[in-house]
PDB file of C-alpha atoms in Angstrom:
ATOM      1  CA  UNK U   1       9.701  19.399  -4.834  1.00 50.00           C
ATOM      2  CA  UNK U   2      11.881  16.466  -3.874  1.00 54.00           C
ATOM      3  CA  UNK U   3      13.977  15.060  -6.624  1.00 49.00           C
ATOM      4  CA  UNK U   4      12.229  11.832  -5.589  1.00 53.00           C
ATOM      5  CA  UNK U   5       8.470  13.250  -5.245  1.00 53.00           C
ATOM      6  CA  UNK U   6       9.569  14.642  -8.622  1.00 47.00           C
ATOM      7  CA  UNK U   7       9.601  11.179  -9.911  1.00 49.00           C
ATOM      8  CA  UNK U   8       6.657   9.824  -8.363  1.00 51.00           C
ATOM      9  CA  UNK U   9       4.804  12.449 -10.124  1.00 51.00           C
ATOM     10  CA  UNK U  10       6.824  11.831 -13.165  1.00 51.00           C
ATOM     11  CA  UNK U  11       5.768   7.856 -12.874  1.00 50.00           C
ATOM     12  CA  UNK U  12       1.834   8.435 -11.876  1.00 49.00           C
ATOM     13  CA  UNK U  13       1.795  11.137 -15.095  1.00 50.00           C
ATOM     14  CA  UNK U  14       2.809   8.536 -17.133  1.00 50.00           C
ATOM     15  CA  UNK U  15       1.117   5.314 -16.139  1.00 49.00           C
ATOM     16  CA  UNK U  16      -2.157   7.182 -16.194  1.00 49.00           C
ATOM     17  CA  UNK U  17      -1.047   8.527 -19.607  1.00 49.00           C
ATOM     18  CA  UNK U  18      -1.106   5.236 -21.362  1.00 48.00           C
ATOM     19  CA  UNK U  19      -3.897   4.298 -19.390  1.00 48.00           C
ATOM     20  CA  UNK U  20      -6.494   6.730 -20.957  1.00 47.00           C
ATOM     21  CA  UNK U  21      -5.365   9.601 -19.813  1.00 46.00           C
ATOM     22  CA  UNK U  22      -8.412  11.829 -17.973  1.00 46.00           C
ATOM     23  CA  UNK U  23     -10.988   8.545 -18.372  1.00 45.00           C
ATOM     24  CA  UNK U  24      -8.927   6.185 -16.418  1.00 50.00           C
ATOM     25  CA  UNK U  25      -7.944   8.470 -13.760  1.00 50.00           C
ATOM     26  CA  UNK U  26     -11.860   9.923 -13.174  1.00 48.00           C
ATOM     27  CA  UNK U  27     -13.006   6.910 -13.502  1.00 44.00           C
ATOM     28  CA  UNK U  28     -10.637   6.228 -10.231  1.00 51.00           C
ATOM     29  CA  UNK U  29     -12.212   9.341  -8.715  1.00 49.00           C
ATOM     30  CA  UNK U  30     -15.387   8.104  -9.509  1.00 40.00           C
ATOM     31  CA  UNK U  31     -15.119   4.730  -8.331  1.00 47.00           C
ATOM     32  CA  UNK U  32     -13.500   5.959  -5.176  1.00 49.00           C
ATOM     33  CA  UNK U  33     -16.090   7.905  -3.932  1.00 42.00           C
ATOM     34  CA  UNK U  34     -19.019   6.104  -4.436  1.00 38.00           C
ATOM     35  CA  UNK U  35     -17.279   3.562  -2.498  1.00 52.00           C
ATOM     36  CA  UNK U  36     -15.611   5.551  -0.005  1.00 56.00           C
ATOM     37  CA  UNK U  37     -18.790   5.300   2.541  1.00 63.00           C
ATOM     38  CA  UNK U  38     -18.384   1.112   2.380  1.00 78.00           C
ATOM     39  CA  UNK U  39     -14.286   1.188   2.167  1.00 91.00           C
ATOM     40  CA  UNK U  40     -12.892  -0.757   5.115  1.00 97.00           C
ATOM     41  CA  UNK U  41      -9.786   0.354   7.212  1.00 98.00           C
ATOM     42  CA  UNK U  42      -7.498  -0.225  10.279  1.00 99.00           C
ATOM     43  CA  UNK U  43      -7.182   2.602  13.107  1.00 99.00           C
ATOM     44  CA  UNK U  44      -3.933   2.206  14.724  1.00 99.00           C
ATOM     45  CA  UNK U  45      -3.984   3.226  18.239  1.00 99.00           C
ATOM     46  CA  UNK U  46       0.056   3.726  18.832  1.00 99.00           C
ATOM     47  CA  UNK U  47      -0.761   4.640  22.923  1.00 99.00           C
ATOM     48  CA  UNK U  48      -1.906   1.028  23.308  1.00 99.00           C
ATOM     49  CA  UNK U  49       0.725  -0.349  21.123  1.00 98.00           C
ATOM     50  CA  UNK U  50       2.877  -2.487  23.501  1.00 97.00           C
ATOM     51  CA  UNK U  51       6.026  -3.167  20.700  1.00 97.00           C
ATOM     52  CA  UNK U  52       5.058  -7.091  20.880  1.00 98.00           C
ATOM     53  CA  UNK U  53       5.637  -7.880  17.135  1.00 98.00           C
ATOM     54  CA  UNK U  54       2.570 -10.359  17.594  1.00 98.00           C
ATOM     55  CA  UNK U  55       1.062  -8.690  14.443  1.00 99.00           C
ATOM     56  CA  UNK U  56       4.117  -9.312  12.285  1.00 99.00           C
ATOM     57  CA  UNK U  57       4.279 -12.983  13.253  1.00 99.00           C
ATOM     58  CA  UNK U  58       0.373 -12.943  12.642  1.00 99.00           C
ATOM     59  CA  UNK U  59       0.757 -11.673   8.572  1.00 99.00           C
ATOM     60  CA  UNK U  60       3.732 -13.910   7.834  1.00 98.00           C
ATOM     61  CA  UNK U  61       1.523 -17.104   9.250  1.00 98.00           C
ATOM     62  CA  UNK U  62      -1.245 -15.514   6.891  1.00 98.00           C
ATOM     63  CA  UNK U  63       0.734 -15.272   3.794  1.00 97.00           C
ATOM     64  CA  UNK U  64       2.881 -17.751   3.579  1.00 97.00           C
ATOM     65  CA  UNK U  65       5.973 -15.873   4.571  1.00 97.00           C
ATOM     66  CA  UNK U  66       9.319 -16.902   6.762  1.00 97.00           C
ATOM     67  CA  UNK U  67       8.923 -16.202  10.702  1.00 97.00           C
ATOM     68  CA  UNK U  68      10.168 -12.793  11.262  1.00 97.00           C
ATOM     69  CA  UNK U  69      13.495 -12.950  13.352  1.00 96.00           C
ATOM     70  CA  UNK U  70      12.537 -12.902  17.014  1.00 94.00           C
ATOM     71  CA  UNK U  71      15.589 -11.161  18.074  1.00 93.00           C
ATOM     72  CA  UNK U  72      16.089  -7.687  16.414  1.00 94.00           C
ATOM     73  CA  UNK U  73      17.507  -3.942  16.931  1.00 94.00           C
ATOM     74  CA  UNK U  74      15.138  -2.244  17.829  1.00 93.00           C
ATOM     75  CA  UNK U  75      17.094   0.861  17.183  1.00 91.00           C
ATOM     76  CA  UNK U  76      16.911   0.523  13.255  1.00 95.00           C
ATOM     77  CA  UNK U  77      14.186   1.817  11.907  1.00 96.00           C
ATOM     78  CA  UNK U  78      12.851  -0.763   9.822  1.00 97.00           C
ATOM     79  CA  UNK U  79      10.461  -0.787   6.187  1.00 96.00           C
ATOM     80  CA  UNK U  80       8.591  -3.445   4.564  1.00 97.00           C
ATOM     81  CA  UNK U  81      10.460  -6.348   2.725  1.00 96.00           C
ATOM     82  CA  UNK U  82       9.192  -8.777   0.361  1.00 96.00           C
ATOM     83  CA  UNK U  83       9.712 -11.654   3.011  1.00 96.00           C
ATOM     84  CA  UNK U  84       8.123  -9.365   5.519  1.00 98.00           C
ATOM     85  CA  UNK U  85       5.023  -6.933   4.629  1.00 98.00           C
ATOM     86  CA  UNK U  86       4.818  -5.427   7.804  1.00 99.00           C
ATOM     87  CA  UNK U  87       6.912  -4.446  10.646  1.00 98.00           C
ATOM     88  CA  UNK U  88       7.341  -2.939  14.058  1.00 98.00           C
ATOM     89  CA  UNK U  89       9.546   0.216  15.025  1.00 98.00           C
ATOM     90  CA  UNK U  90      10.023   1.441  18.004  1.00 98.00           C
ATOM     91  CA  UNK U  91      10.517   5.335  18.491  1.00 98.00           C
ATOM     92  CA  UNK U  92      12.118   7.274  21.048  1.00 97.00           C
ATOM     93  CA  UNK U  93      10.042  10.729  21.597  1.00 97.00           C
ATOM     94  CA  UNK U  94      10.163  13.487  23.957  1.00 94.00           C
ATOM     95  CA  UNK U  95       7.414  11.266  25.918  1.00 95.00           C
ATOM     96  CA  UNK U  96       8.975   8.111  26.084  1.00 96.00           C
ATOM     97  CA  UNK U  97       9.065   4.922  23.653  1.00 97.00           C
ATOM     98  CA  UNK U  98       6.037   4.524  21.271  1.00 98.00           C
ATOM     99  CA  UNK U  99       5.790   1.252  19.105  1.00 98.00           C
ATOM    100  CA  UNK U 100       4.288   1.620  15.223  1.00 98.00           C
ATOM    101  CA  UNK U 101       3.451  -0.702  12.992  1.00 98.00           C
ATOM    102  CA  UNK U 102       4.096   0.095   9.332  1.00 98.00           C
ATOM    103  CA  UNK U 103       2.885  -1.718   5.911  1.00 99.00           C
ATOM    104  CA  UNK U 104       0.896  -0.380   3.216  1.00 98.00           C
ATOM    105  CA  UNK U 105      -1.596   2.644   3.447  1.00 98.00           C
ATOM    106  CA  UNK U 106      -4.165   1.752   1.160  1.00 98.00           C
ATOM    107  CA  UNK U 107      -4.262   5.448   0.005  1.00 97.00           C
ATOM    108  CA  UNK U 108      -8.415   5.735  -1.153  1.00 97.00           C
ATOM    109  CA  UNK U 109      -6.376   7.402  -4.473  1.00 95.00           C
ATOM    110  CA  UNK U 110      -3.570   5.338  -4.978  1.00 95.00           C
ATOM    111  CA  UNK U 111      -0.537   7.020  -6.946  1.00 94.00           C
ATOM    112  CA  UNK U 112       0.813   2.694  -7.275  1.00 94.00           C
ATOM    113  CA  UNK U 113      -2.613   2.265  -9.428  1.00 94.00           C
ATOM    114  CA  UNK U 114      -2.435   5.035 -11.101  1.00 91.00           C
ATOM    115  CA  UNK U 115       1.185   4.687 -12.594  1.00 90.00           C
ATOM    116  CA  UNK U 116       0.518   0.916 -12.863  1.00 91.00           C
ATOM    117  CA  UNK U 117       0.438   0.509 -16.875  1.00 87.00           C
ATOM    118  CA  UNK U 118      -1.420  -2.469 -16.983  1.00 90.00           C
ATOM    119  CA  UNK U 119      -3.151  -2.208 -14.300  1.00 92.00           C
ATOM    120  CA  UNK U 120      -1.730  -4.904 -12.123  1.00 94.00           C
ATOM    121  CA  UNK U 121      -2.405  -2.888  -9.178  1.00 95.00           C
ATOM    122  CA  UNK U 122      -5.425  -1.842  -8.470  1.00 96.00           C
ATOM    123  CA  UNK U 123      -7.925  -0.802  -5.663  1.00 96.00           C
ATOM    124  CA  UNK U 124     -10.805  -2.889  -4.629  1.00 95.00           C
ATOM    125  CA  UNK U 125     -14.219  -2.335  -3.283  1.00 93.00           C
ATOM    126  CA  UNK U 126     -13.393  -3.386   0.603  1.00 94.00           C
ATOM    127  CA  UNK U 127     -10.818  -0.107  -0.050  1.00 94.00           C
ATOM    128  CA  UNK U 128      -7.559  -2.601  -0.289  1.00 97.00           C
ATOM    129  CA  UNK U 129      -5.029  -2.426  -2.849  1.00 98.00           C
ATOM    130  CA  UNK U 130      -4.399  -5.601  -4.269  1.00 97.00           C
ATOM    131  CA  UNK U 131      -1.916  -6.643  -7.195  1.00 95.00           C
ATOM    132  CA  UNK U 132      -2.302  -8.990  -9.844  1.00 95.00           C
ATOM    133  CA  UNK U 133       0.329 -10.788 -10.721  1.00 91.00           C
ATOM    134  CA  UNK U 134      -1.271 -11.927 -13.830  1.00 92.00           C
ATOM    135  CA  UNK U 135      -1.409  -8.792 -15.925  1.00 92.00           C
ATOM    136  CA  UNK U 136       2.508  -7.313 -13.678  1.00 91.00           C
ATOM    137  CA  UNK U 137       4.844  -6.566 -16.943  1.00 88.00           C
ATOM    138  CA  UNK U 138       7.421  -6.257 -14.122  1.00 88.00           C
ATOM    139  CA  UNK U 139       7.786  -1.953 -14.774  1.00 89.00           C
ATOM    140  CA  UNK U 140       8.202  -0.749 -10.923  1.00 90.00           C
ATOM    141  CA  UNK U 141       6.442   2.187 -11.668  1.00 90.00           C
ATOM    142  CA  UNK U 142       4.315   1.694  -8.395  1.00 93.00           C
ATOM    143  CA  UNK U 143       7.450   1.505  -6.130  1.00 92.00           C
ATOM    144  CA  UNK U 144       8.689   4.796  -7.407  1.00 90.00           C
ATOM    145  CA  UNK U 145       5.458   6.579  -7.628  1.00 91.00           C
ATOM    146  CA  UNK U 146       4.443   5.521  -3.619  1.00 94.00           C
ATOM    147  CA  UNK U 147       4.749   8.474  -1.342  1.00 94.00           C
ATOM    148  CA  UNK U 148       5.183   6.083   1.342  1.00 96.00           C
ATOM    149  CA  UNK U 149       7.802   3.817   0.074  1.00 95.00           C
ATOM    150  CA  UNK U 150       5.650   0.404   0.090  1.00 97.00           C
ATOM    151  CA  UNK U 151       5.752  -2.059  -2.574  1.00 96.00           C
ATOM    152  CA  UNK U 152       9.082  -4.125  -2.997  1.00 96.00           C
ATOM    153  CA  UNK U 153      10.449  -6.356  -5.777  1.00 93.00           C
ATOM    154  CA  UNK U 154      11.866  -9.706  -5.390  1.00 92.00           C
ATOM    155  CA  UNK U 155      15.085  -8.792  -7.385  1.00 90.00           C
ATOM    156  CA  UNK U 156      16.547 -12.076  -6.015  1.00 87.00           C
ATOM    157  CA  UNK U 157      14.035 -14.568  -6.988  1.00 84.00           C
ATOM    158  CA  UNK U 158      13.656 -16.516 -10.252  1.00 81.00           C
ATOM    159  CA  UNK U 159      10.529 -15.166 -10.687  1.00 84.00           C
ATOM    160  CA  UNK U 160      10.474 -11.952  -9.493  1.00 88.00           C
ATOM    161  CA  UNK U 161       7.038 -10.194  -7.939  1.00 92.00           C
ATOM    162  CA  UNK U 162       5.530  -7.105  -7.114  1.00 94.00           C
ATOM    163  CA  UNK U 163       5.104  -7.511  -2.956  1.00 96.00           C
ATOM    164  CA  UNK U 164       3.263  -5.660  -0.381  1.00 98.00           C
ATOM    165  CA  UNK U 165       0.419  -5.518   2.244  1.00 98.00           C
ATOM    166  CA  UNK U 166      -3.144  -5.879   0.473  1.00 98.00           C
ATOM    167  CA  UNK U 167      -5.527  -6.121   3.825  1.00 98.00           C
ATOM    168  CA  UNK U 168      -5.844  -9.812   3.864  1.00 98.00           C
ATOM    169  CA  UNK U 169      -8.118  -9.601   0.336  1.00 97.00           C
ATOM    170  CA  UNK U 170      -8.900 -13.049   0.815  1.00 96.00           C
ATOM    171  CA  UNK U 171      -9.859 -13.115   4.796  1.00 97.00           C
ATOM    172  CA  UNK U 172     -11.995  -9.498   4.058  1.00 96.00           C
ATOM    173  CA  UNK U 173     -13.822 -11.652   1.225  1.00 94.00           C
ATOM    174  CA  UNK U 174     -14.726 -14.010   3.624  1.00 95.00           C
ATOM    175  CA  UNK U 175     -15.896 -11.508   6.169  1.00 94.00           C
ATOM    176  CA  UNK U 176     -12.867 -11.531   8.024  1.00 97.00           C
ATOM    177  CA  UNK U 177     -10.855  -9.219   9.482  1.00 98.00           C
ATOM    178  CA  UNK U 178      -6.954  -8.429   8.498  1.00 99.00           C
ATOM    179  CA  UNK U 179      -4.684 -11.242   9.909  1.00 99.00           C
ATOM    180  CA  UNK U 180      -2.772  -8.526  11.865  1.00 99.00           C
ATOM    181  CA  UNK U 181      -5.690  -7.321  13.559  1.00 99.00           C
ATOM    182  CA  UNK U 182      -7.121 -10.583  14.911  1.00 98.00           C
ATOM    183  CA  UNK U 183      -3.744 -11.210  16.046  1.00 98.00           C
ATOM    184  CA  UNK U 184      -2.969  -8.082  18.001  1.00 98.00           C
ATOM    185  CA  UNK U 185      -3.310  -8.777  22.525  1.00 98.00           C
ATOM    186  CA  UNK U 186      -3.716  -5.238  23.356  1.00 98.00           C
ATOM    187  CA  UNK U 187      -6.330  -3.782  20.830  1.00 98.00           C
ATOM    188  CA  UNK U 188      -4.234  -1.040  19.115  1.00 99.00           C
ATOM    189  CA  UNK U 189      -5.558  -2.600  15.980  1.00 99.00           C
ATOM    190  CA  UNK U 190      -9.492  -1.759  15.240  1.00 99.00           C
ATOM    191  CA  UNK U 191     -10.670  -2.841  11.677  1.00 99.00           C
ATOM    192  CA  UNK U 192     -13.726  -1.198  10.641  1.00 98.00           C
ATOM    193  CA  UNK U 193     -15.385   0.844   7.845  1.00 98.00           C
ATOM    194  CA  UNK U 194     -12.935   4.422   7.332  1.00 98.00           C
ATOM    195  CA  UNK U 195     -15.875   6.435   8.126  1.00 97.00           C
ATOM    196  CA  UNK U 196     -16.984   5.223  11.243  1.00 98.00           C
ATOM    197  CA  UNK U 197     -13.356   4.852  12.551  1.00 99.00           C
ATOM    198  CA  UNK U 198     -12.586   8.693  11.723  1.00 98.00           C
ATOM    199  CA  UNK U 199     -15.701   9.146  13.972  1.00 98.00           C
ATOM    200  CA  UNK U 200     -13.934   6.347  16.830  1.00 99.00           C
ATOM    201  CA  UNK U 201     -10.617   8.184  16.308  1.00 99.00           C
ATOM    202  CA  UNK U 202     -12.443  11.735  16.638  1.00 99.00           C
ATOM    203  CA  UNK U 203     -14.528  10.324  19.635  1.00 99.00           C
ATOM    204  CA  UNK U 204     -11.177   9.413  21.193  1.00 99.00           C
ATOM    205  CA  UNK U 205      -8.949  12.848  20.925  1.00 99.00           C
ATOM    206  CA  UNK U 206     -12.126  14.667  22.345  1.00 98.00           C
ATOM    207  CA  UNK U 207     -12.771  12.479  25.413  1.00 98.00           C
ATOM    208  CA  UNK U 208      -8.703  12.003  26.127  1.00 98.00           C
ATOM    209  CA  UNK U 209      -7.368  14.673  24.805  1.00 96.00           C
ATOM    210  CA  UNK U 210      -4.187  15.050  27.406  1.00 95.00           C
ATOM    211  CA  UNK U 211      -3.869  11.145  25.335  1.00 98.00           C
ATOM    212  CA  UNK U 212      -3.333  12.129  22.200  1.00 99.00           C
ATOM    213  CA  UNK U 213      -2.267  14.831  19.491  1.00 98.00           C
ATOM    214  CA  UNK U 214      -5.490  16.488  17.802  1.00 98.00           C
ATOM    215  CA  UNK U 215      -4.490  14.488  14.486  1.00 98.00           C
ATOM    216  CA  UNK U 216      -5.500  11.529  12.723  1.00 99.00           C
ATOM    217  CA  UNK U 217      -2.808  10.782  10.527  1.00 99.00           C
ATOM    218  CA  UNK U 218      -3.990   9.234   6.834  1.00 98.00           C
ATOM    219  CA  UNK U 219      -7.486  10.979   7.454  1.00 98.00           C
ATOM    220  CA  UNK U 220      -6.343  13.692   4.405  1.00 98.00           C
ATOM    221  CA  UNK U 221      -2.856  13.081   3.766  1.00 97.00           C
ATOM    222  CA  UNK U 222      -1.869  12.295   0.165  1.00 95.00           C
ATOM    223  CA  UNK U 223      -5.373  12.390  -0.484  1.00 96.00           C
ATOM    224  CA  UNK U 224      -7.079  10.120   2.406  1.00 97.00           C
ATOM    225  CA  UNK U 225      -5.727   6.540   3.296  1.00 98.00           C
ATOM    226  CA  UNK U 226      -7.236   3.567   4.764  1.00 98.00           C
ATOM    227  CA  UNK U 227      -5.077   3.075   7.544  1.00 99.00           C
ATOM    228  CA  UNK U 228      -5.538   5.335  10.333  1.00 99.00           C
ATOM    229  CA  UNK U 229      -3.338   6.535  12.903  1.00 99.00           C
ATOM    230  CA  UNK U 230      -3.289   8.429  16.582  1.00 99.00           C
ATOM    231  CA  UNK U 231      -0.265   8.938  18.757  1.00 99.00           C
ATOM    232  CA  UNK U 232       0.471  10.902  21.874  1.00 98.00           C
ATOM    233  CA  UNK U 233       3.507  13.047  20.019  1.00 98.00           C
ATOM    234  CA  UNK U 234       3.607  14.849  16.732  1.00 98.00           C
ATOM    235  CA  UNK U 235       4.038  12.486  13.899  1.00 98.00           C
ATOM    236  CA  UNK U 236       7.035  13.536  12.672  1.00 97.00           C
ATOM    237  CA  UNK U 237       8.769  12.117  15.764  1.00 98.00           C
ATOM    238  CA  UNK U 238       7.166   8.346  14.530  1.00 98.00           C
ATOM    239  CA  UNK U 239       8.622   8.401  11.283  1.00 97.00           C
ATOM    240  CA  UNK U 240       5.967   9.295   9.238  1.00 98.00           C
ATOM    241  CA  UNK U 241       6.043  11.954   6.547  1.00 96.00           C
ATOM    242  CA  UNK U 242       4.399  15.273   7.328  1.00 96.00           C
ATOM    243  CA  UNK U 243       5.130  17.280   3.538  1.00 96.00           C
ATOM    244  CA  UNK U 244       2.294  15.335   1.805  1.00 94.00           C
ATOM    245  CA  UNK U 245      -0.472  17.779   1.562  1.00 92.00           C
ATOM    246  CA  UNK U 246      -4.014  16.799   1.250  1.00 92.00           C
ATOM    247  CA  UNK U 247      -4.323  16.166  -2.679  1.00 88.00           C
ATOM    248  CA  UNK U 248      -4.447  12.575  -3.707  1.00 89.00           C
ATOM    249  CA  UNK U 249      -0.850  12.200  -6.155  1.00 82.00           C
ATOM    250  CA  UNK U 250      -2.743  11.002  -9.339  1.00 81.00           C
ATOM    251  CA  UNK U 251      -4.658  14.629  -9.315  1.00 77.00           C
ATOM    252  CA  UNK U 252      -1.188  16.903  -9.692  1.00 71.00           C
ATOM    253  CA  UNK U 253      -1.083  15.672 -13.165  1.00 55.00           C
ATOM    254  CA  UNK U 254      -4.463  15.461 -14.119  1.00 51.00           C
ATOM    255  CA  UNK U 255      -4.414  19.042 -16.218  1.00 48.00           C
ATOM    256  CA  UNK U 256      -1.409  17.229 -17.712  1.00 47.00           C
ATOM    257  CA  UNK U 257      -3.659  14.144 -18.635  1.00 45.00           C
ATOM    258  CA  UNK U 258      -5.966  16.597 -20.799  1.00 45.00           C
ATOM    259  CA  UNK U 259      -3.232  16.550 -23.945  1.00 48.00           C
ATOM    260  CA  UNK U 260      -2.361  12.868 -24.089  1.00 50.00           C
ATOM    261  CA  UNK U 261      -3.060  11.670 -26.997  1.00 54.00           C
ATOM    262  CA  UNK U 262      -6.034   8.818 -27.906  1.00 48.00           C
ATOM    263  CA  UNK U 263      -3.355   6.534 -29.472  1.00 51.00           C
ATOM    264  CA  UNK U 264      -1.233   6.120 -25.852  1.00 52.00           C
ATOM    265  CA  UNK U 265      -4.905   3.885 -24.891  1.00 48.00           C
ATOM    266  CA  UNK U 266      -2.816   0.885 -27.327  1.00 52.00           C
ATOM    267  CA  UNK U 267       0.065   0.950 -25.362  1.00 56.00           C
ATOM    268  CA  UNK U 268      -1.164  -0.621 -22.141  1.00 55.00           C
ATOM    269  CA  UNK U 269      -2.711  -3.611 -24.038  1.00 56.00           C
ATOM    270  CA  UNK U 270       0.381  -4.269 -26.429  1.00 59.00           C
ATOM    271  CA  UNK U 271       2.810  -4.164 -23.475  1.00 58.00           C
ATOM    272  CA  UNK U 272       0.286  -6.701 -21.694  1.00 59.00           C
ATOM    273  CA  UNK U 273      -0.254  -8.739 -24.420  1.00 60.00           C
ATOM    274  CA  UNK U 274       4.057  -8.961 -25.224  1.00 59.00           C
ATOM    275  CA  UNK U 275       4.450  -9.736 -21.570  1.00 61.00           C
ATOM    276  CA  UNK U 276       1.970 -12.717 -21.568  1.00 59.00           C
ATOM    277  CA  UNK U 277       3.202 -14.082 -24.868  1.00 62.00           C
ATOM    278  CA  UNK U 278       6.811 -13.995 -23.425  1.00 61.00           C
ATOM    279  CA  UNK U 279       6.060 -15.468 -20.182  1.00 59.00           C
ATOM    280  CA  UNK U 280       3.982 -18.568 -22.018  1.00 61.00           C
ATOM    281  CA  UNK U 281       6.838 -18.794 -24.861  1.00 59.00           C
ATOM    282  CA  UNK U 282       9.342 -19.701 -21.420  1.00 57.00           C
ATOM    283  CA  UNK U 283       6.685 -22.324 -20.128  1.00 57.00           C
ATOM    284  CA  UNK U 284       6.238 -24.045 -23.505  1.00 56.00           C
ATOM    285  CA  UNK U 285      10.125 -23.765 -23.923  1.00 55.00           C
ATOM    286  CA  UNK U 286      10.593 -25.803 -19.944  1.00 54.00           C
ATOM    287  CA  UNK U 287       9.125 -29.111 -21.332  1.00 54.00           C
ATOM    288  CA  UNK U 288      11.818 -29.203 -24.288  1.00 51.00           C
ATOM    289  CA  UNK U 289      14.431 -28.053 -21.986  1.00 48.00           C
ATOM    290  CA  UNK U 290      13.949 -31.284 -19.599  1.00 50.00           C
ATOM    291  CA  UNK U 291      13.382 -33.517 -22.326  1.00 48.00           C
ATOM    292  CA  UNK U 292      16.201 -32.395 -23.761  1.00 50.00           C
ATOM    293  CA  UNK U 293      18.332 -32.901 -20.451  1.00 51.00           C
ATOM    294  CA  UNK U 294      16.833 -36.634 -20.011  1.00 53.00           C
ATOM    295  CA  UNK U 295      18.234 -37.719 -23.670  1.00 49.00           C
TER     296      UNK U 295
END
């Protein structure tokens, strides 16, 4: 095992420690299948992919977030920032150019929620995984413990945040699509629920098969993710890791999870409770510090 899979494991083992140990993470398991036939995902069709950047434009408009730079190299592989959640690289493979777009997985077992100690992060019903900012105590566990190197911190900012992709949460409540998806010209982007776009994805290798590789990428690695993908070359020549196995990252330490101890349930609530009381102590302590400054 990678020195830095090492530590993912290390991270998820521990958040779902002091989370409950066995209860918290079944209780994911649980939750995730009965859900798993209504969970909603993306199936990203990299052969119709044309390397516009339209959909990174599309989720910065969405959220908030600076324009990306129009100009770029497109010879540097590129990974999400907190100013930019997802992005565009362009690949050179033994069949020519192919364009993917990379942001967060939405993995239907998420090794971010299950390392998250106060369960900040978290997966929803529509199969997204959001974060609350509200209950972040600011740990990073999730960053270290994604297999797919996803959620960023604002190290630079006054008050720092937990940032990556969550599926347009707000547009899905509203029975919209992903901002990324309604934005994308050439239909590489199809938002639907996972099941029926394994079946598209399937449907698609069989009836073009000289079109693509007999894969759908995120259909069992790591445990299943939300985001889909097909492509006309092996993976590995996109970018995308190919040593993640089929189990979910929260289950290698579940046998682990069996000797935790009943006390580690107090943690998670003391180190929430410390982190709110902290952060209103510095808004009560603003007031005095202007007042202060106008005498």
């Amino acid at each position: 095992m990678k020195r830095r899979d090492l530590l993912r494991t290390m991270c998820v083992a521990g958040g779902s420690a002091v989370l409950g140990g066995v209860t918290h993470l079944e209780a994911q398991d649980t939750d995730t299948a009965s859900g798993r036939g209504q969970a909603m995902g993306v199936l990203v069709d990299t052969t119709k992919c044309l390397g516009c950047r339209l959909c990174e434009f599309a989720c910065a408009k969405a959220n908030g977030l600076p324009e990306p730079e129009k100009e770029i190299d497109r010879a540097v592989e590129r990974t999400p920032t907190p100013t930019q959640l997802t992005v565009n690289n362009r690949y050179e493979t033994e069949q020519g150019p192919v364009s993917v777009k990379r942001q967060c997985m939405h993995c239907l077992r998420p090794a971010c929620v299950s390392a998250c100690l106060t369960m900040a992060m978290h997966k929803t019903p529509t199969g997204a995984v959001d974060w609350d900012g509200k209950k972040c105590m600011g740990c990073r566990f999730c960053m270290v413990s994604c297999p797919f190197n996803v959620p960023k911190f604002e190290y630079h900012s006054a008050n720092p945040k937990i940032t990556k992709c969550v599926m347009c949460v707000d547009r899905l409540a509203r029975g919209e699509e992903p901002a990324c998806v309604a934005g994308c010209p050439a239909g590489a982007l199809l938002f639907g629920r996972r099941e029926e776009l394994i079946e598209e994805a399937r449907k698609r290798i069989y009836t073009e098969p000289g079109r693509y590789v007999p894969h759908i990428y995120g259909e069992h690695e790591a445990g299943g993710t939300s985001w889909l993908y097909l492509a006309k070359v092996p993976f590995d020549q996109l970018g995308f890791r190919t040593d993640l196995g089929t189990t979910a990252f929260p289950m290698y330490t579940k046998e682990f999870l069996y000797s935790v101890p009943l006390a580690l349930t107090l943690v998670p609530p003391f180190l929430l409770a410390v982190n709110r009381a902290t952060a209103r102590a510095h808004h009560e302590e603003e007031p005095m510090i202007e007042a202060e400054g106008e005498t």
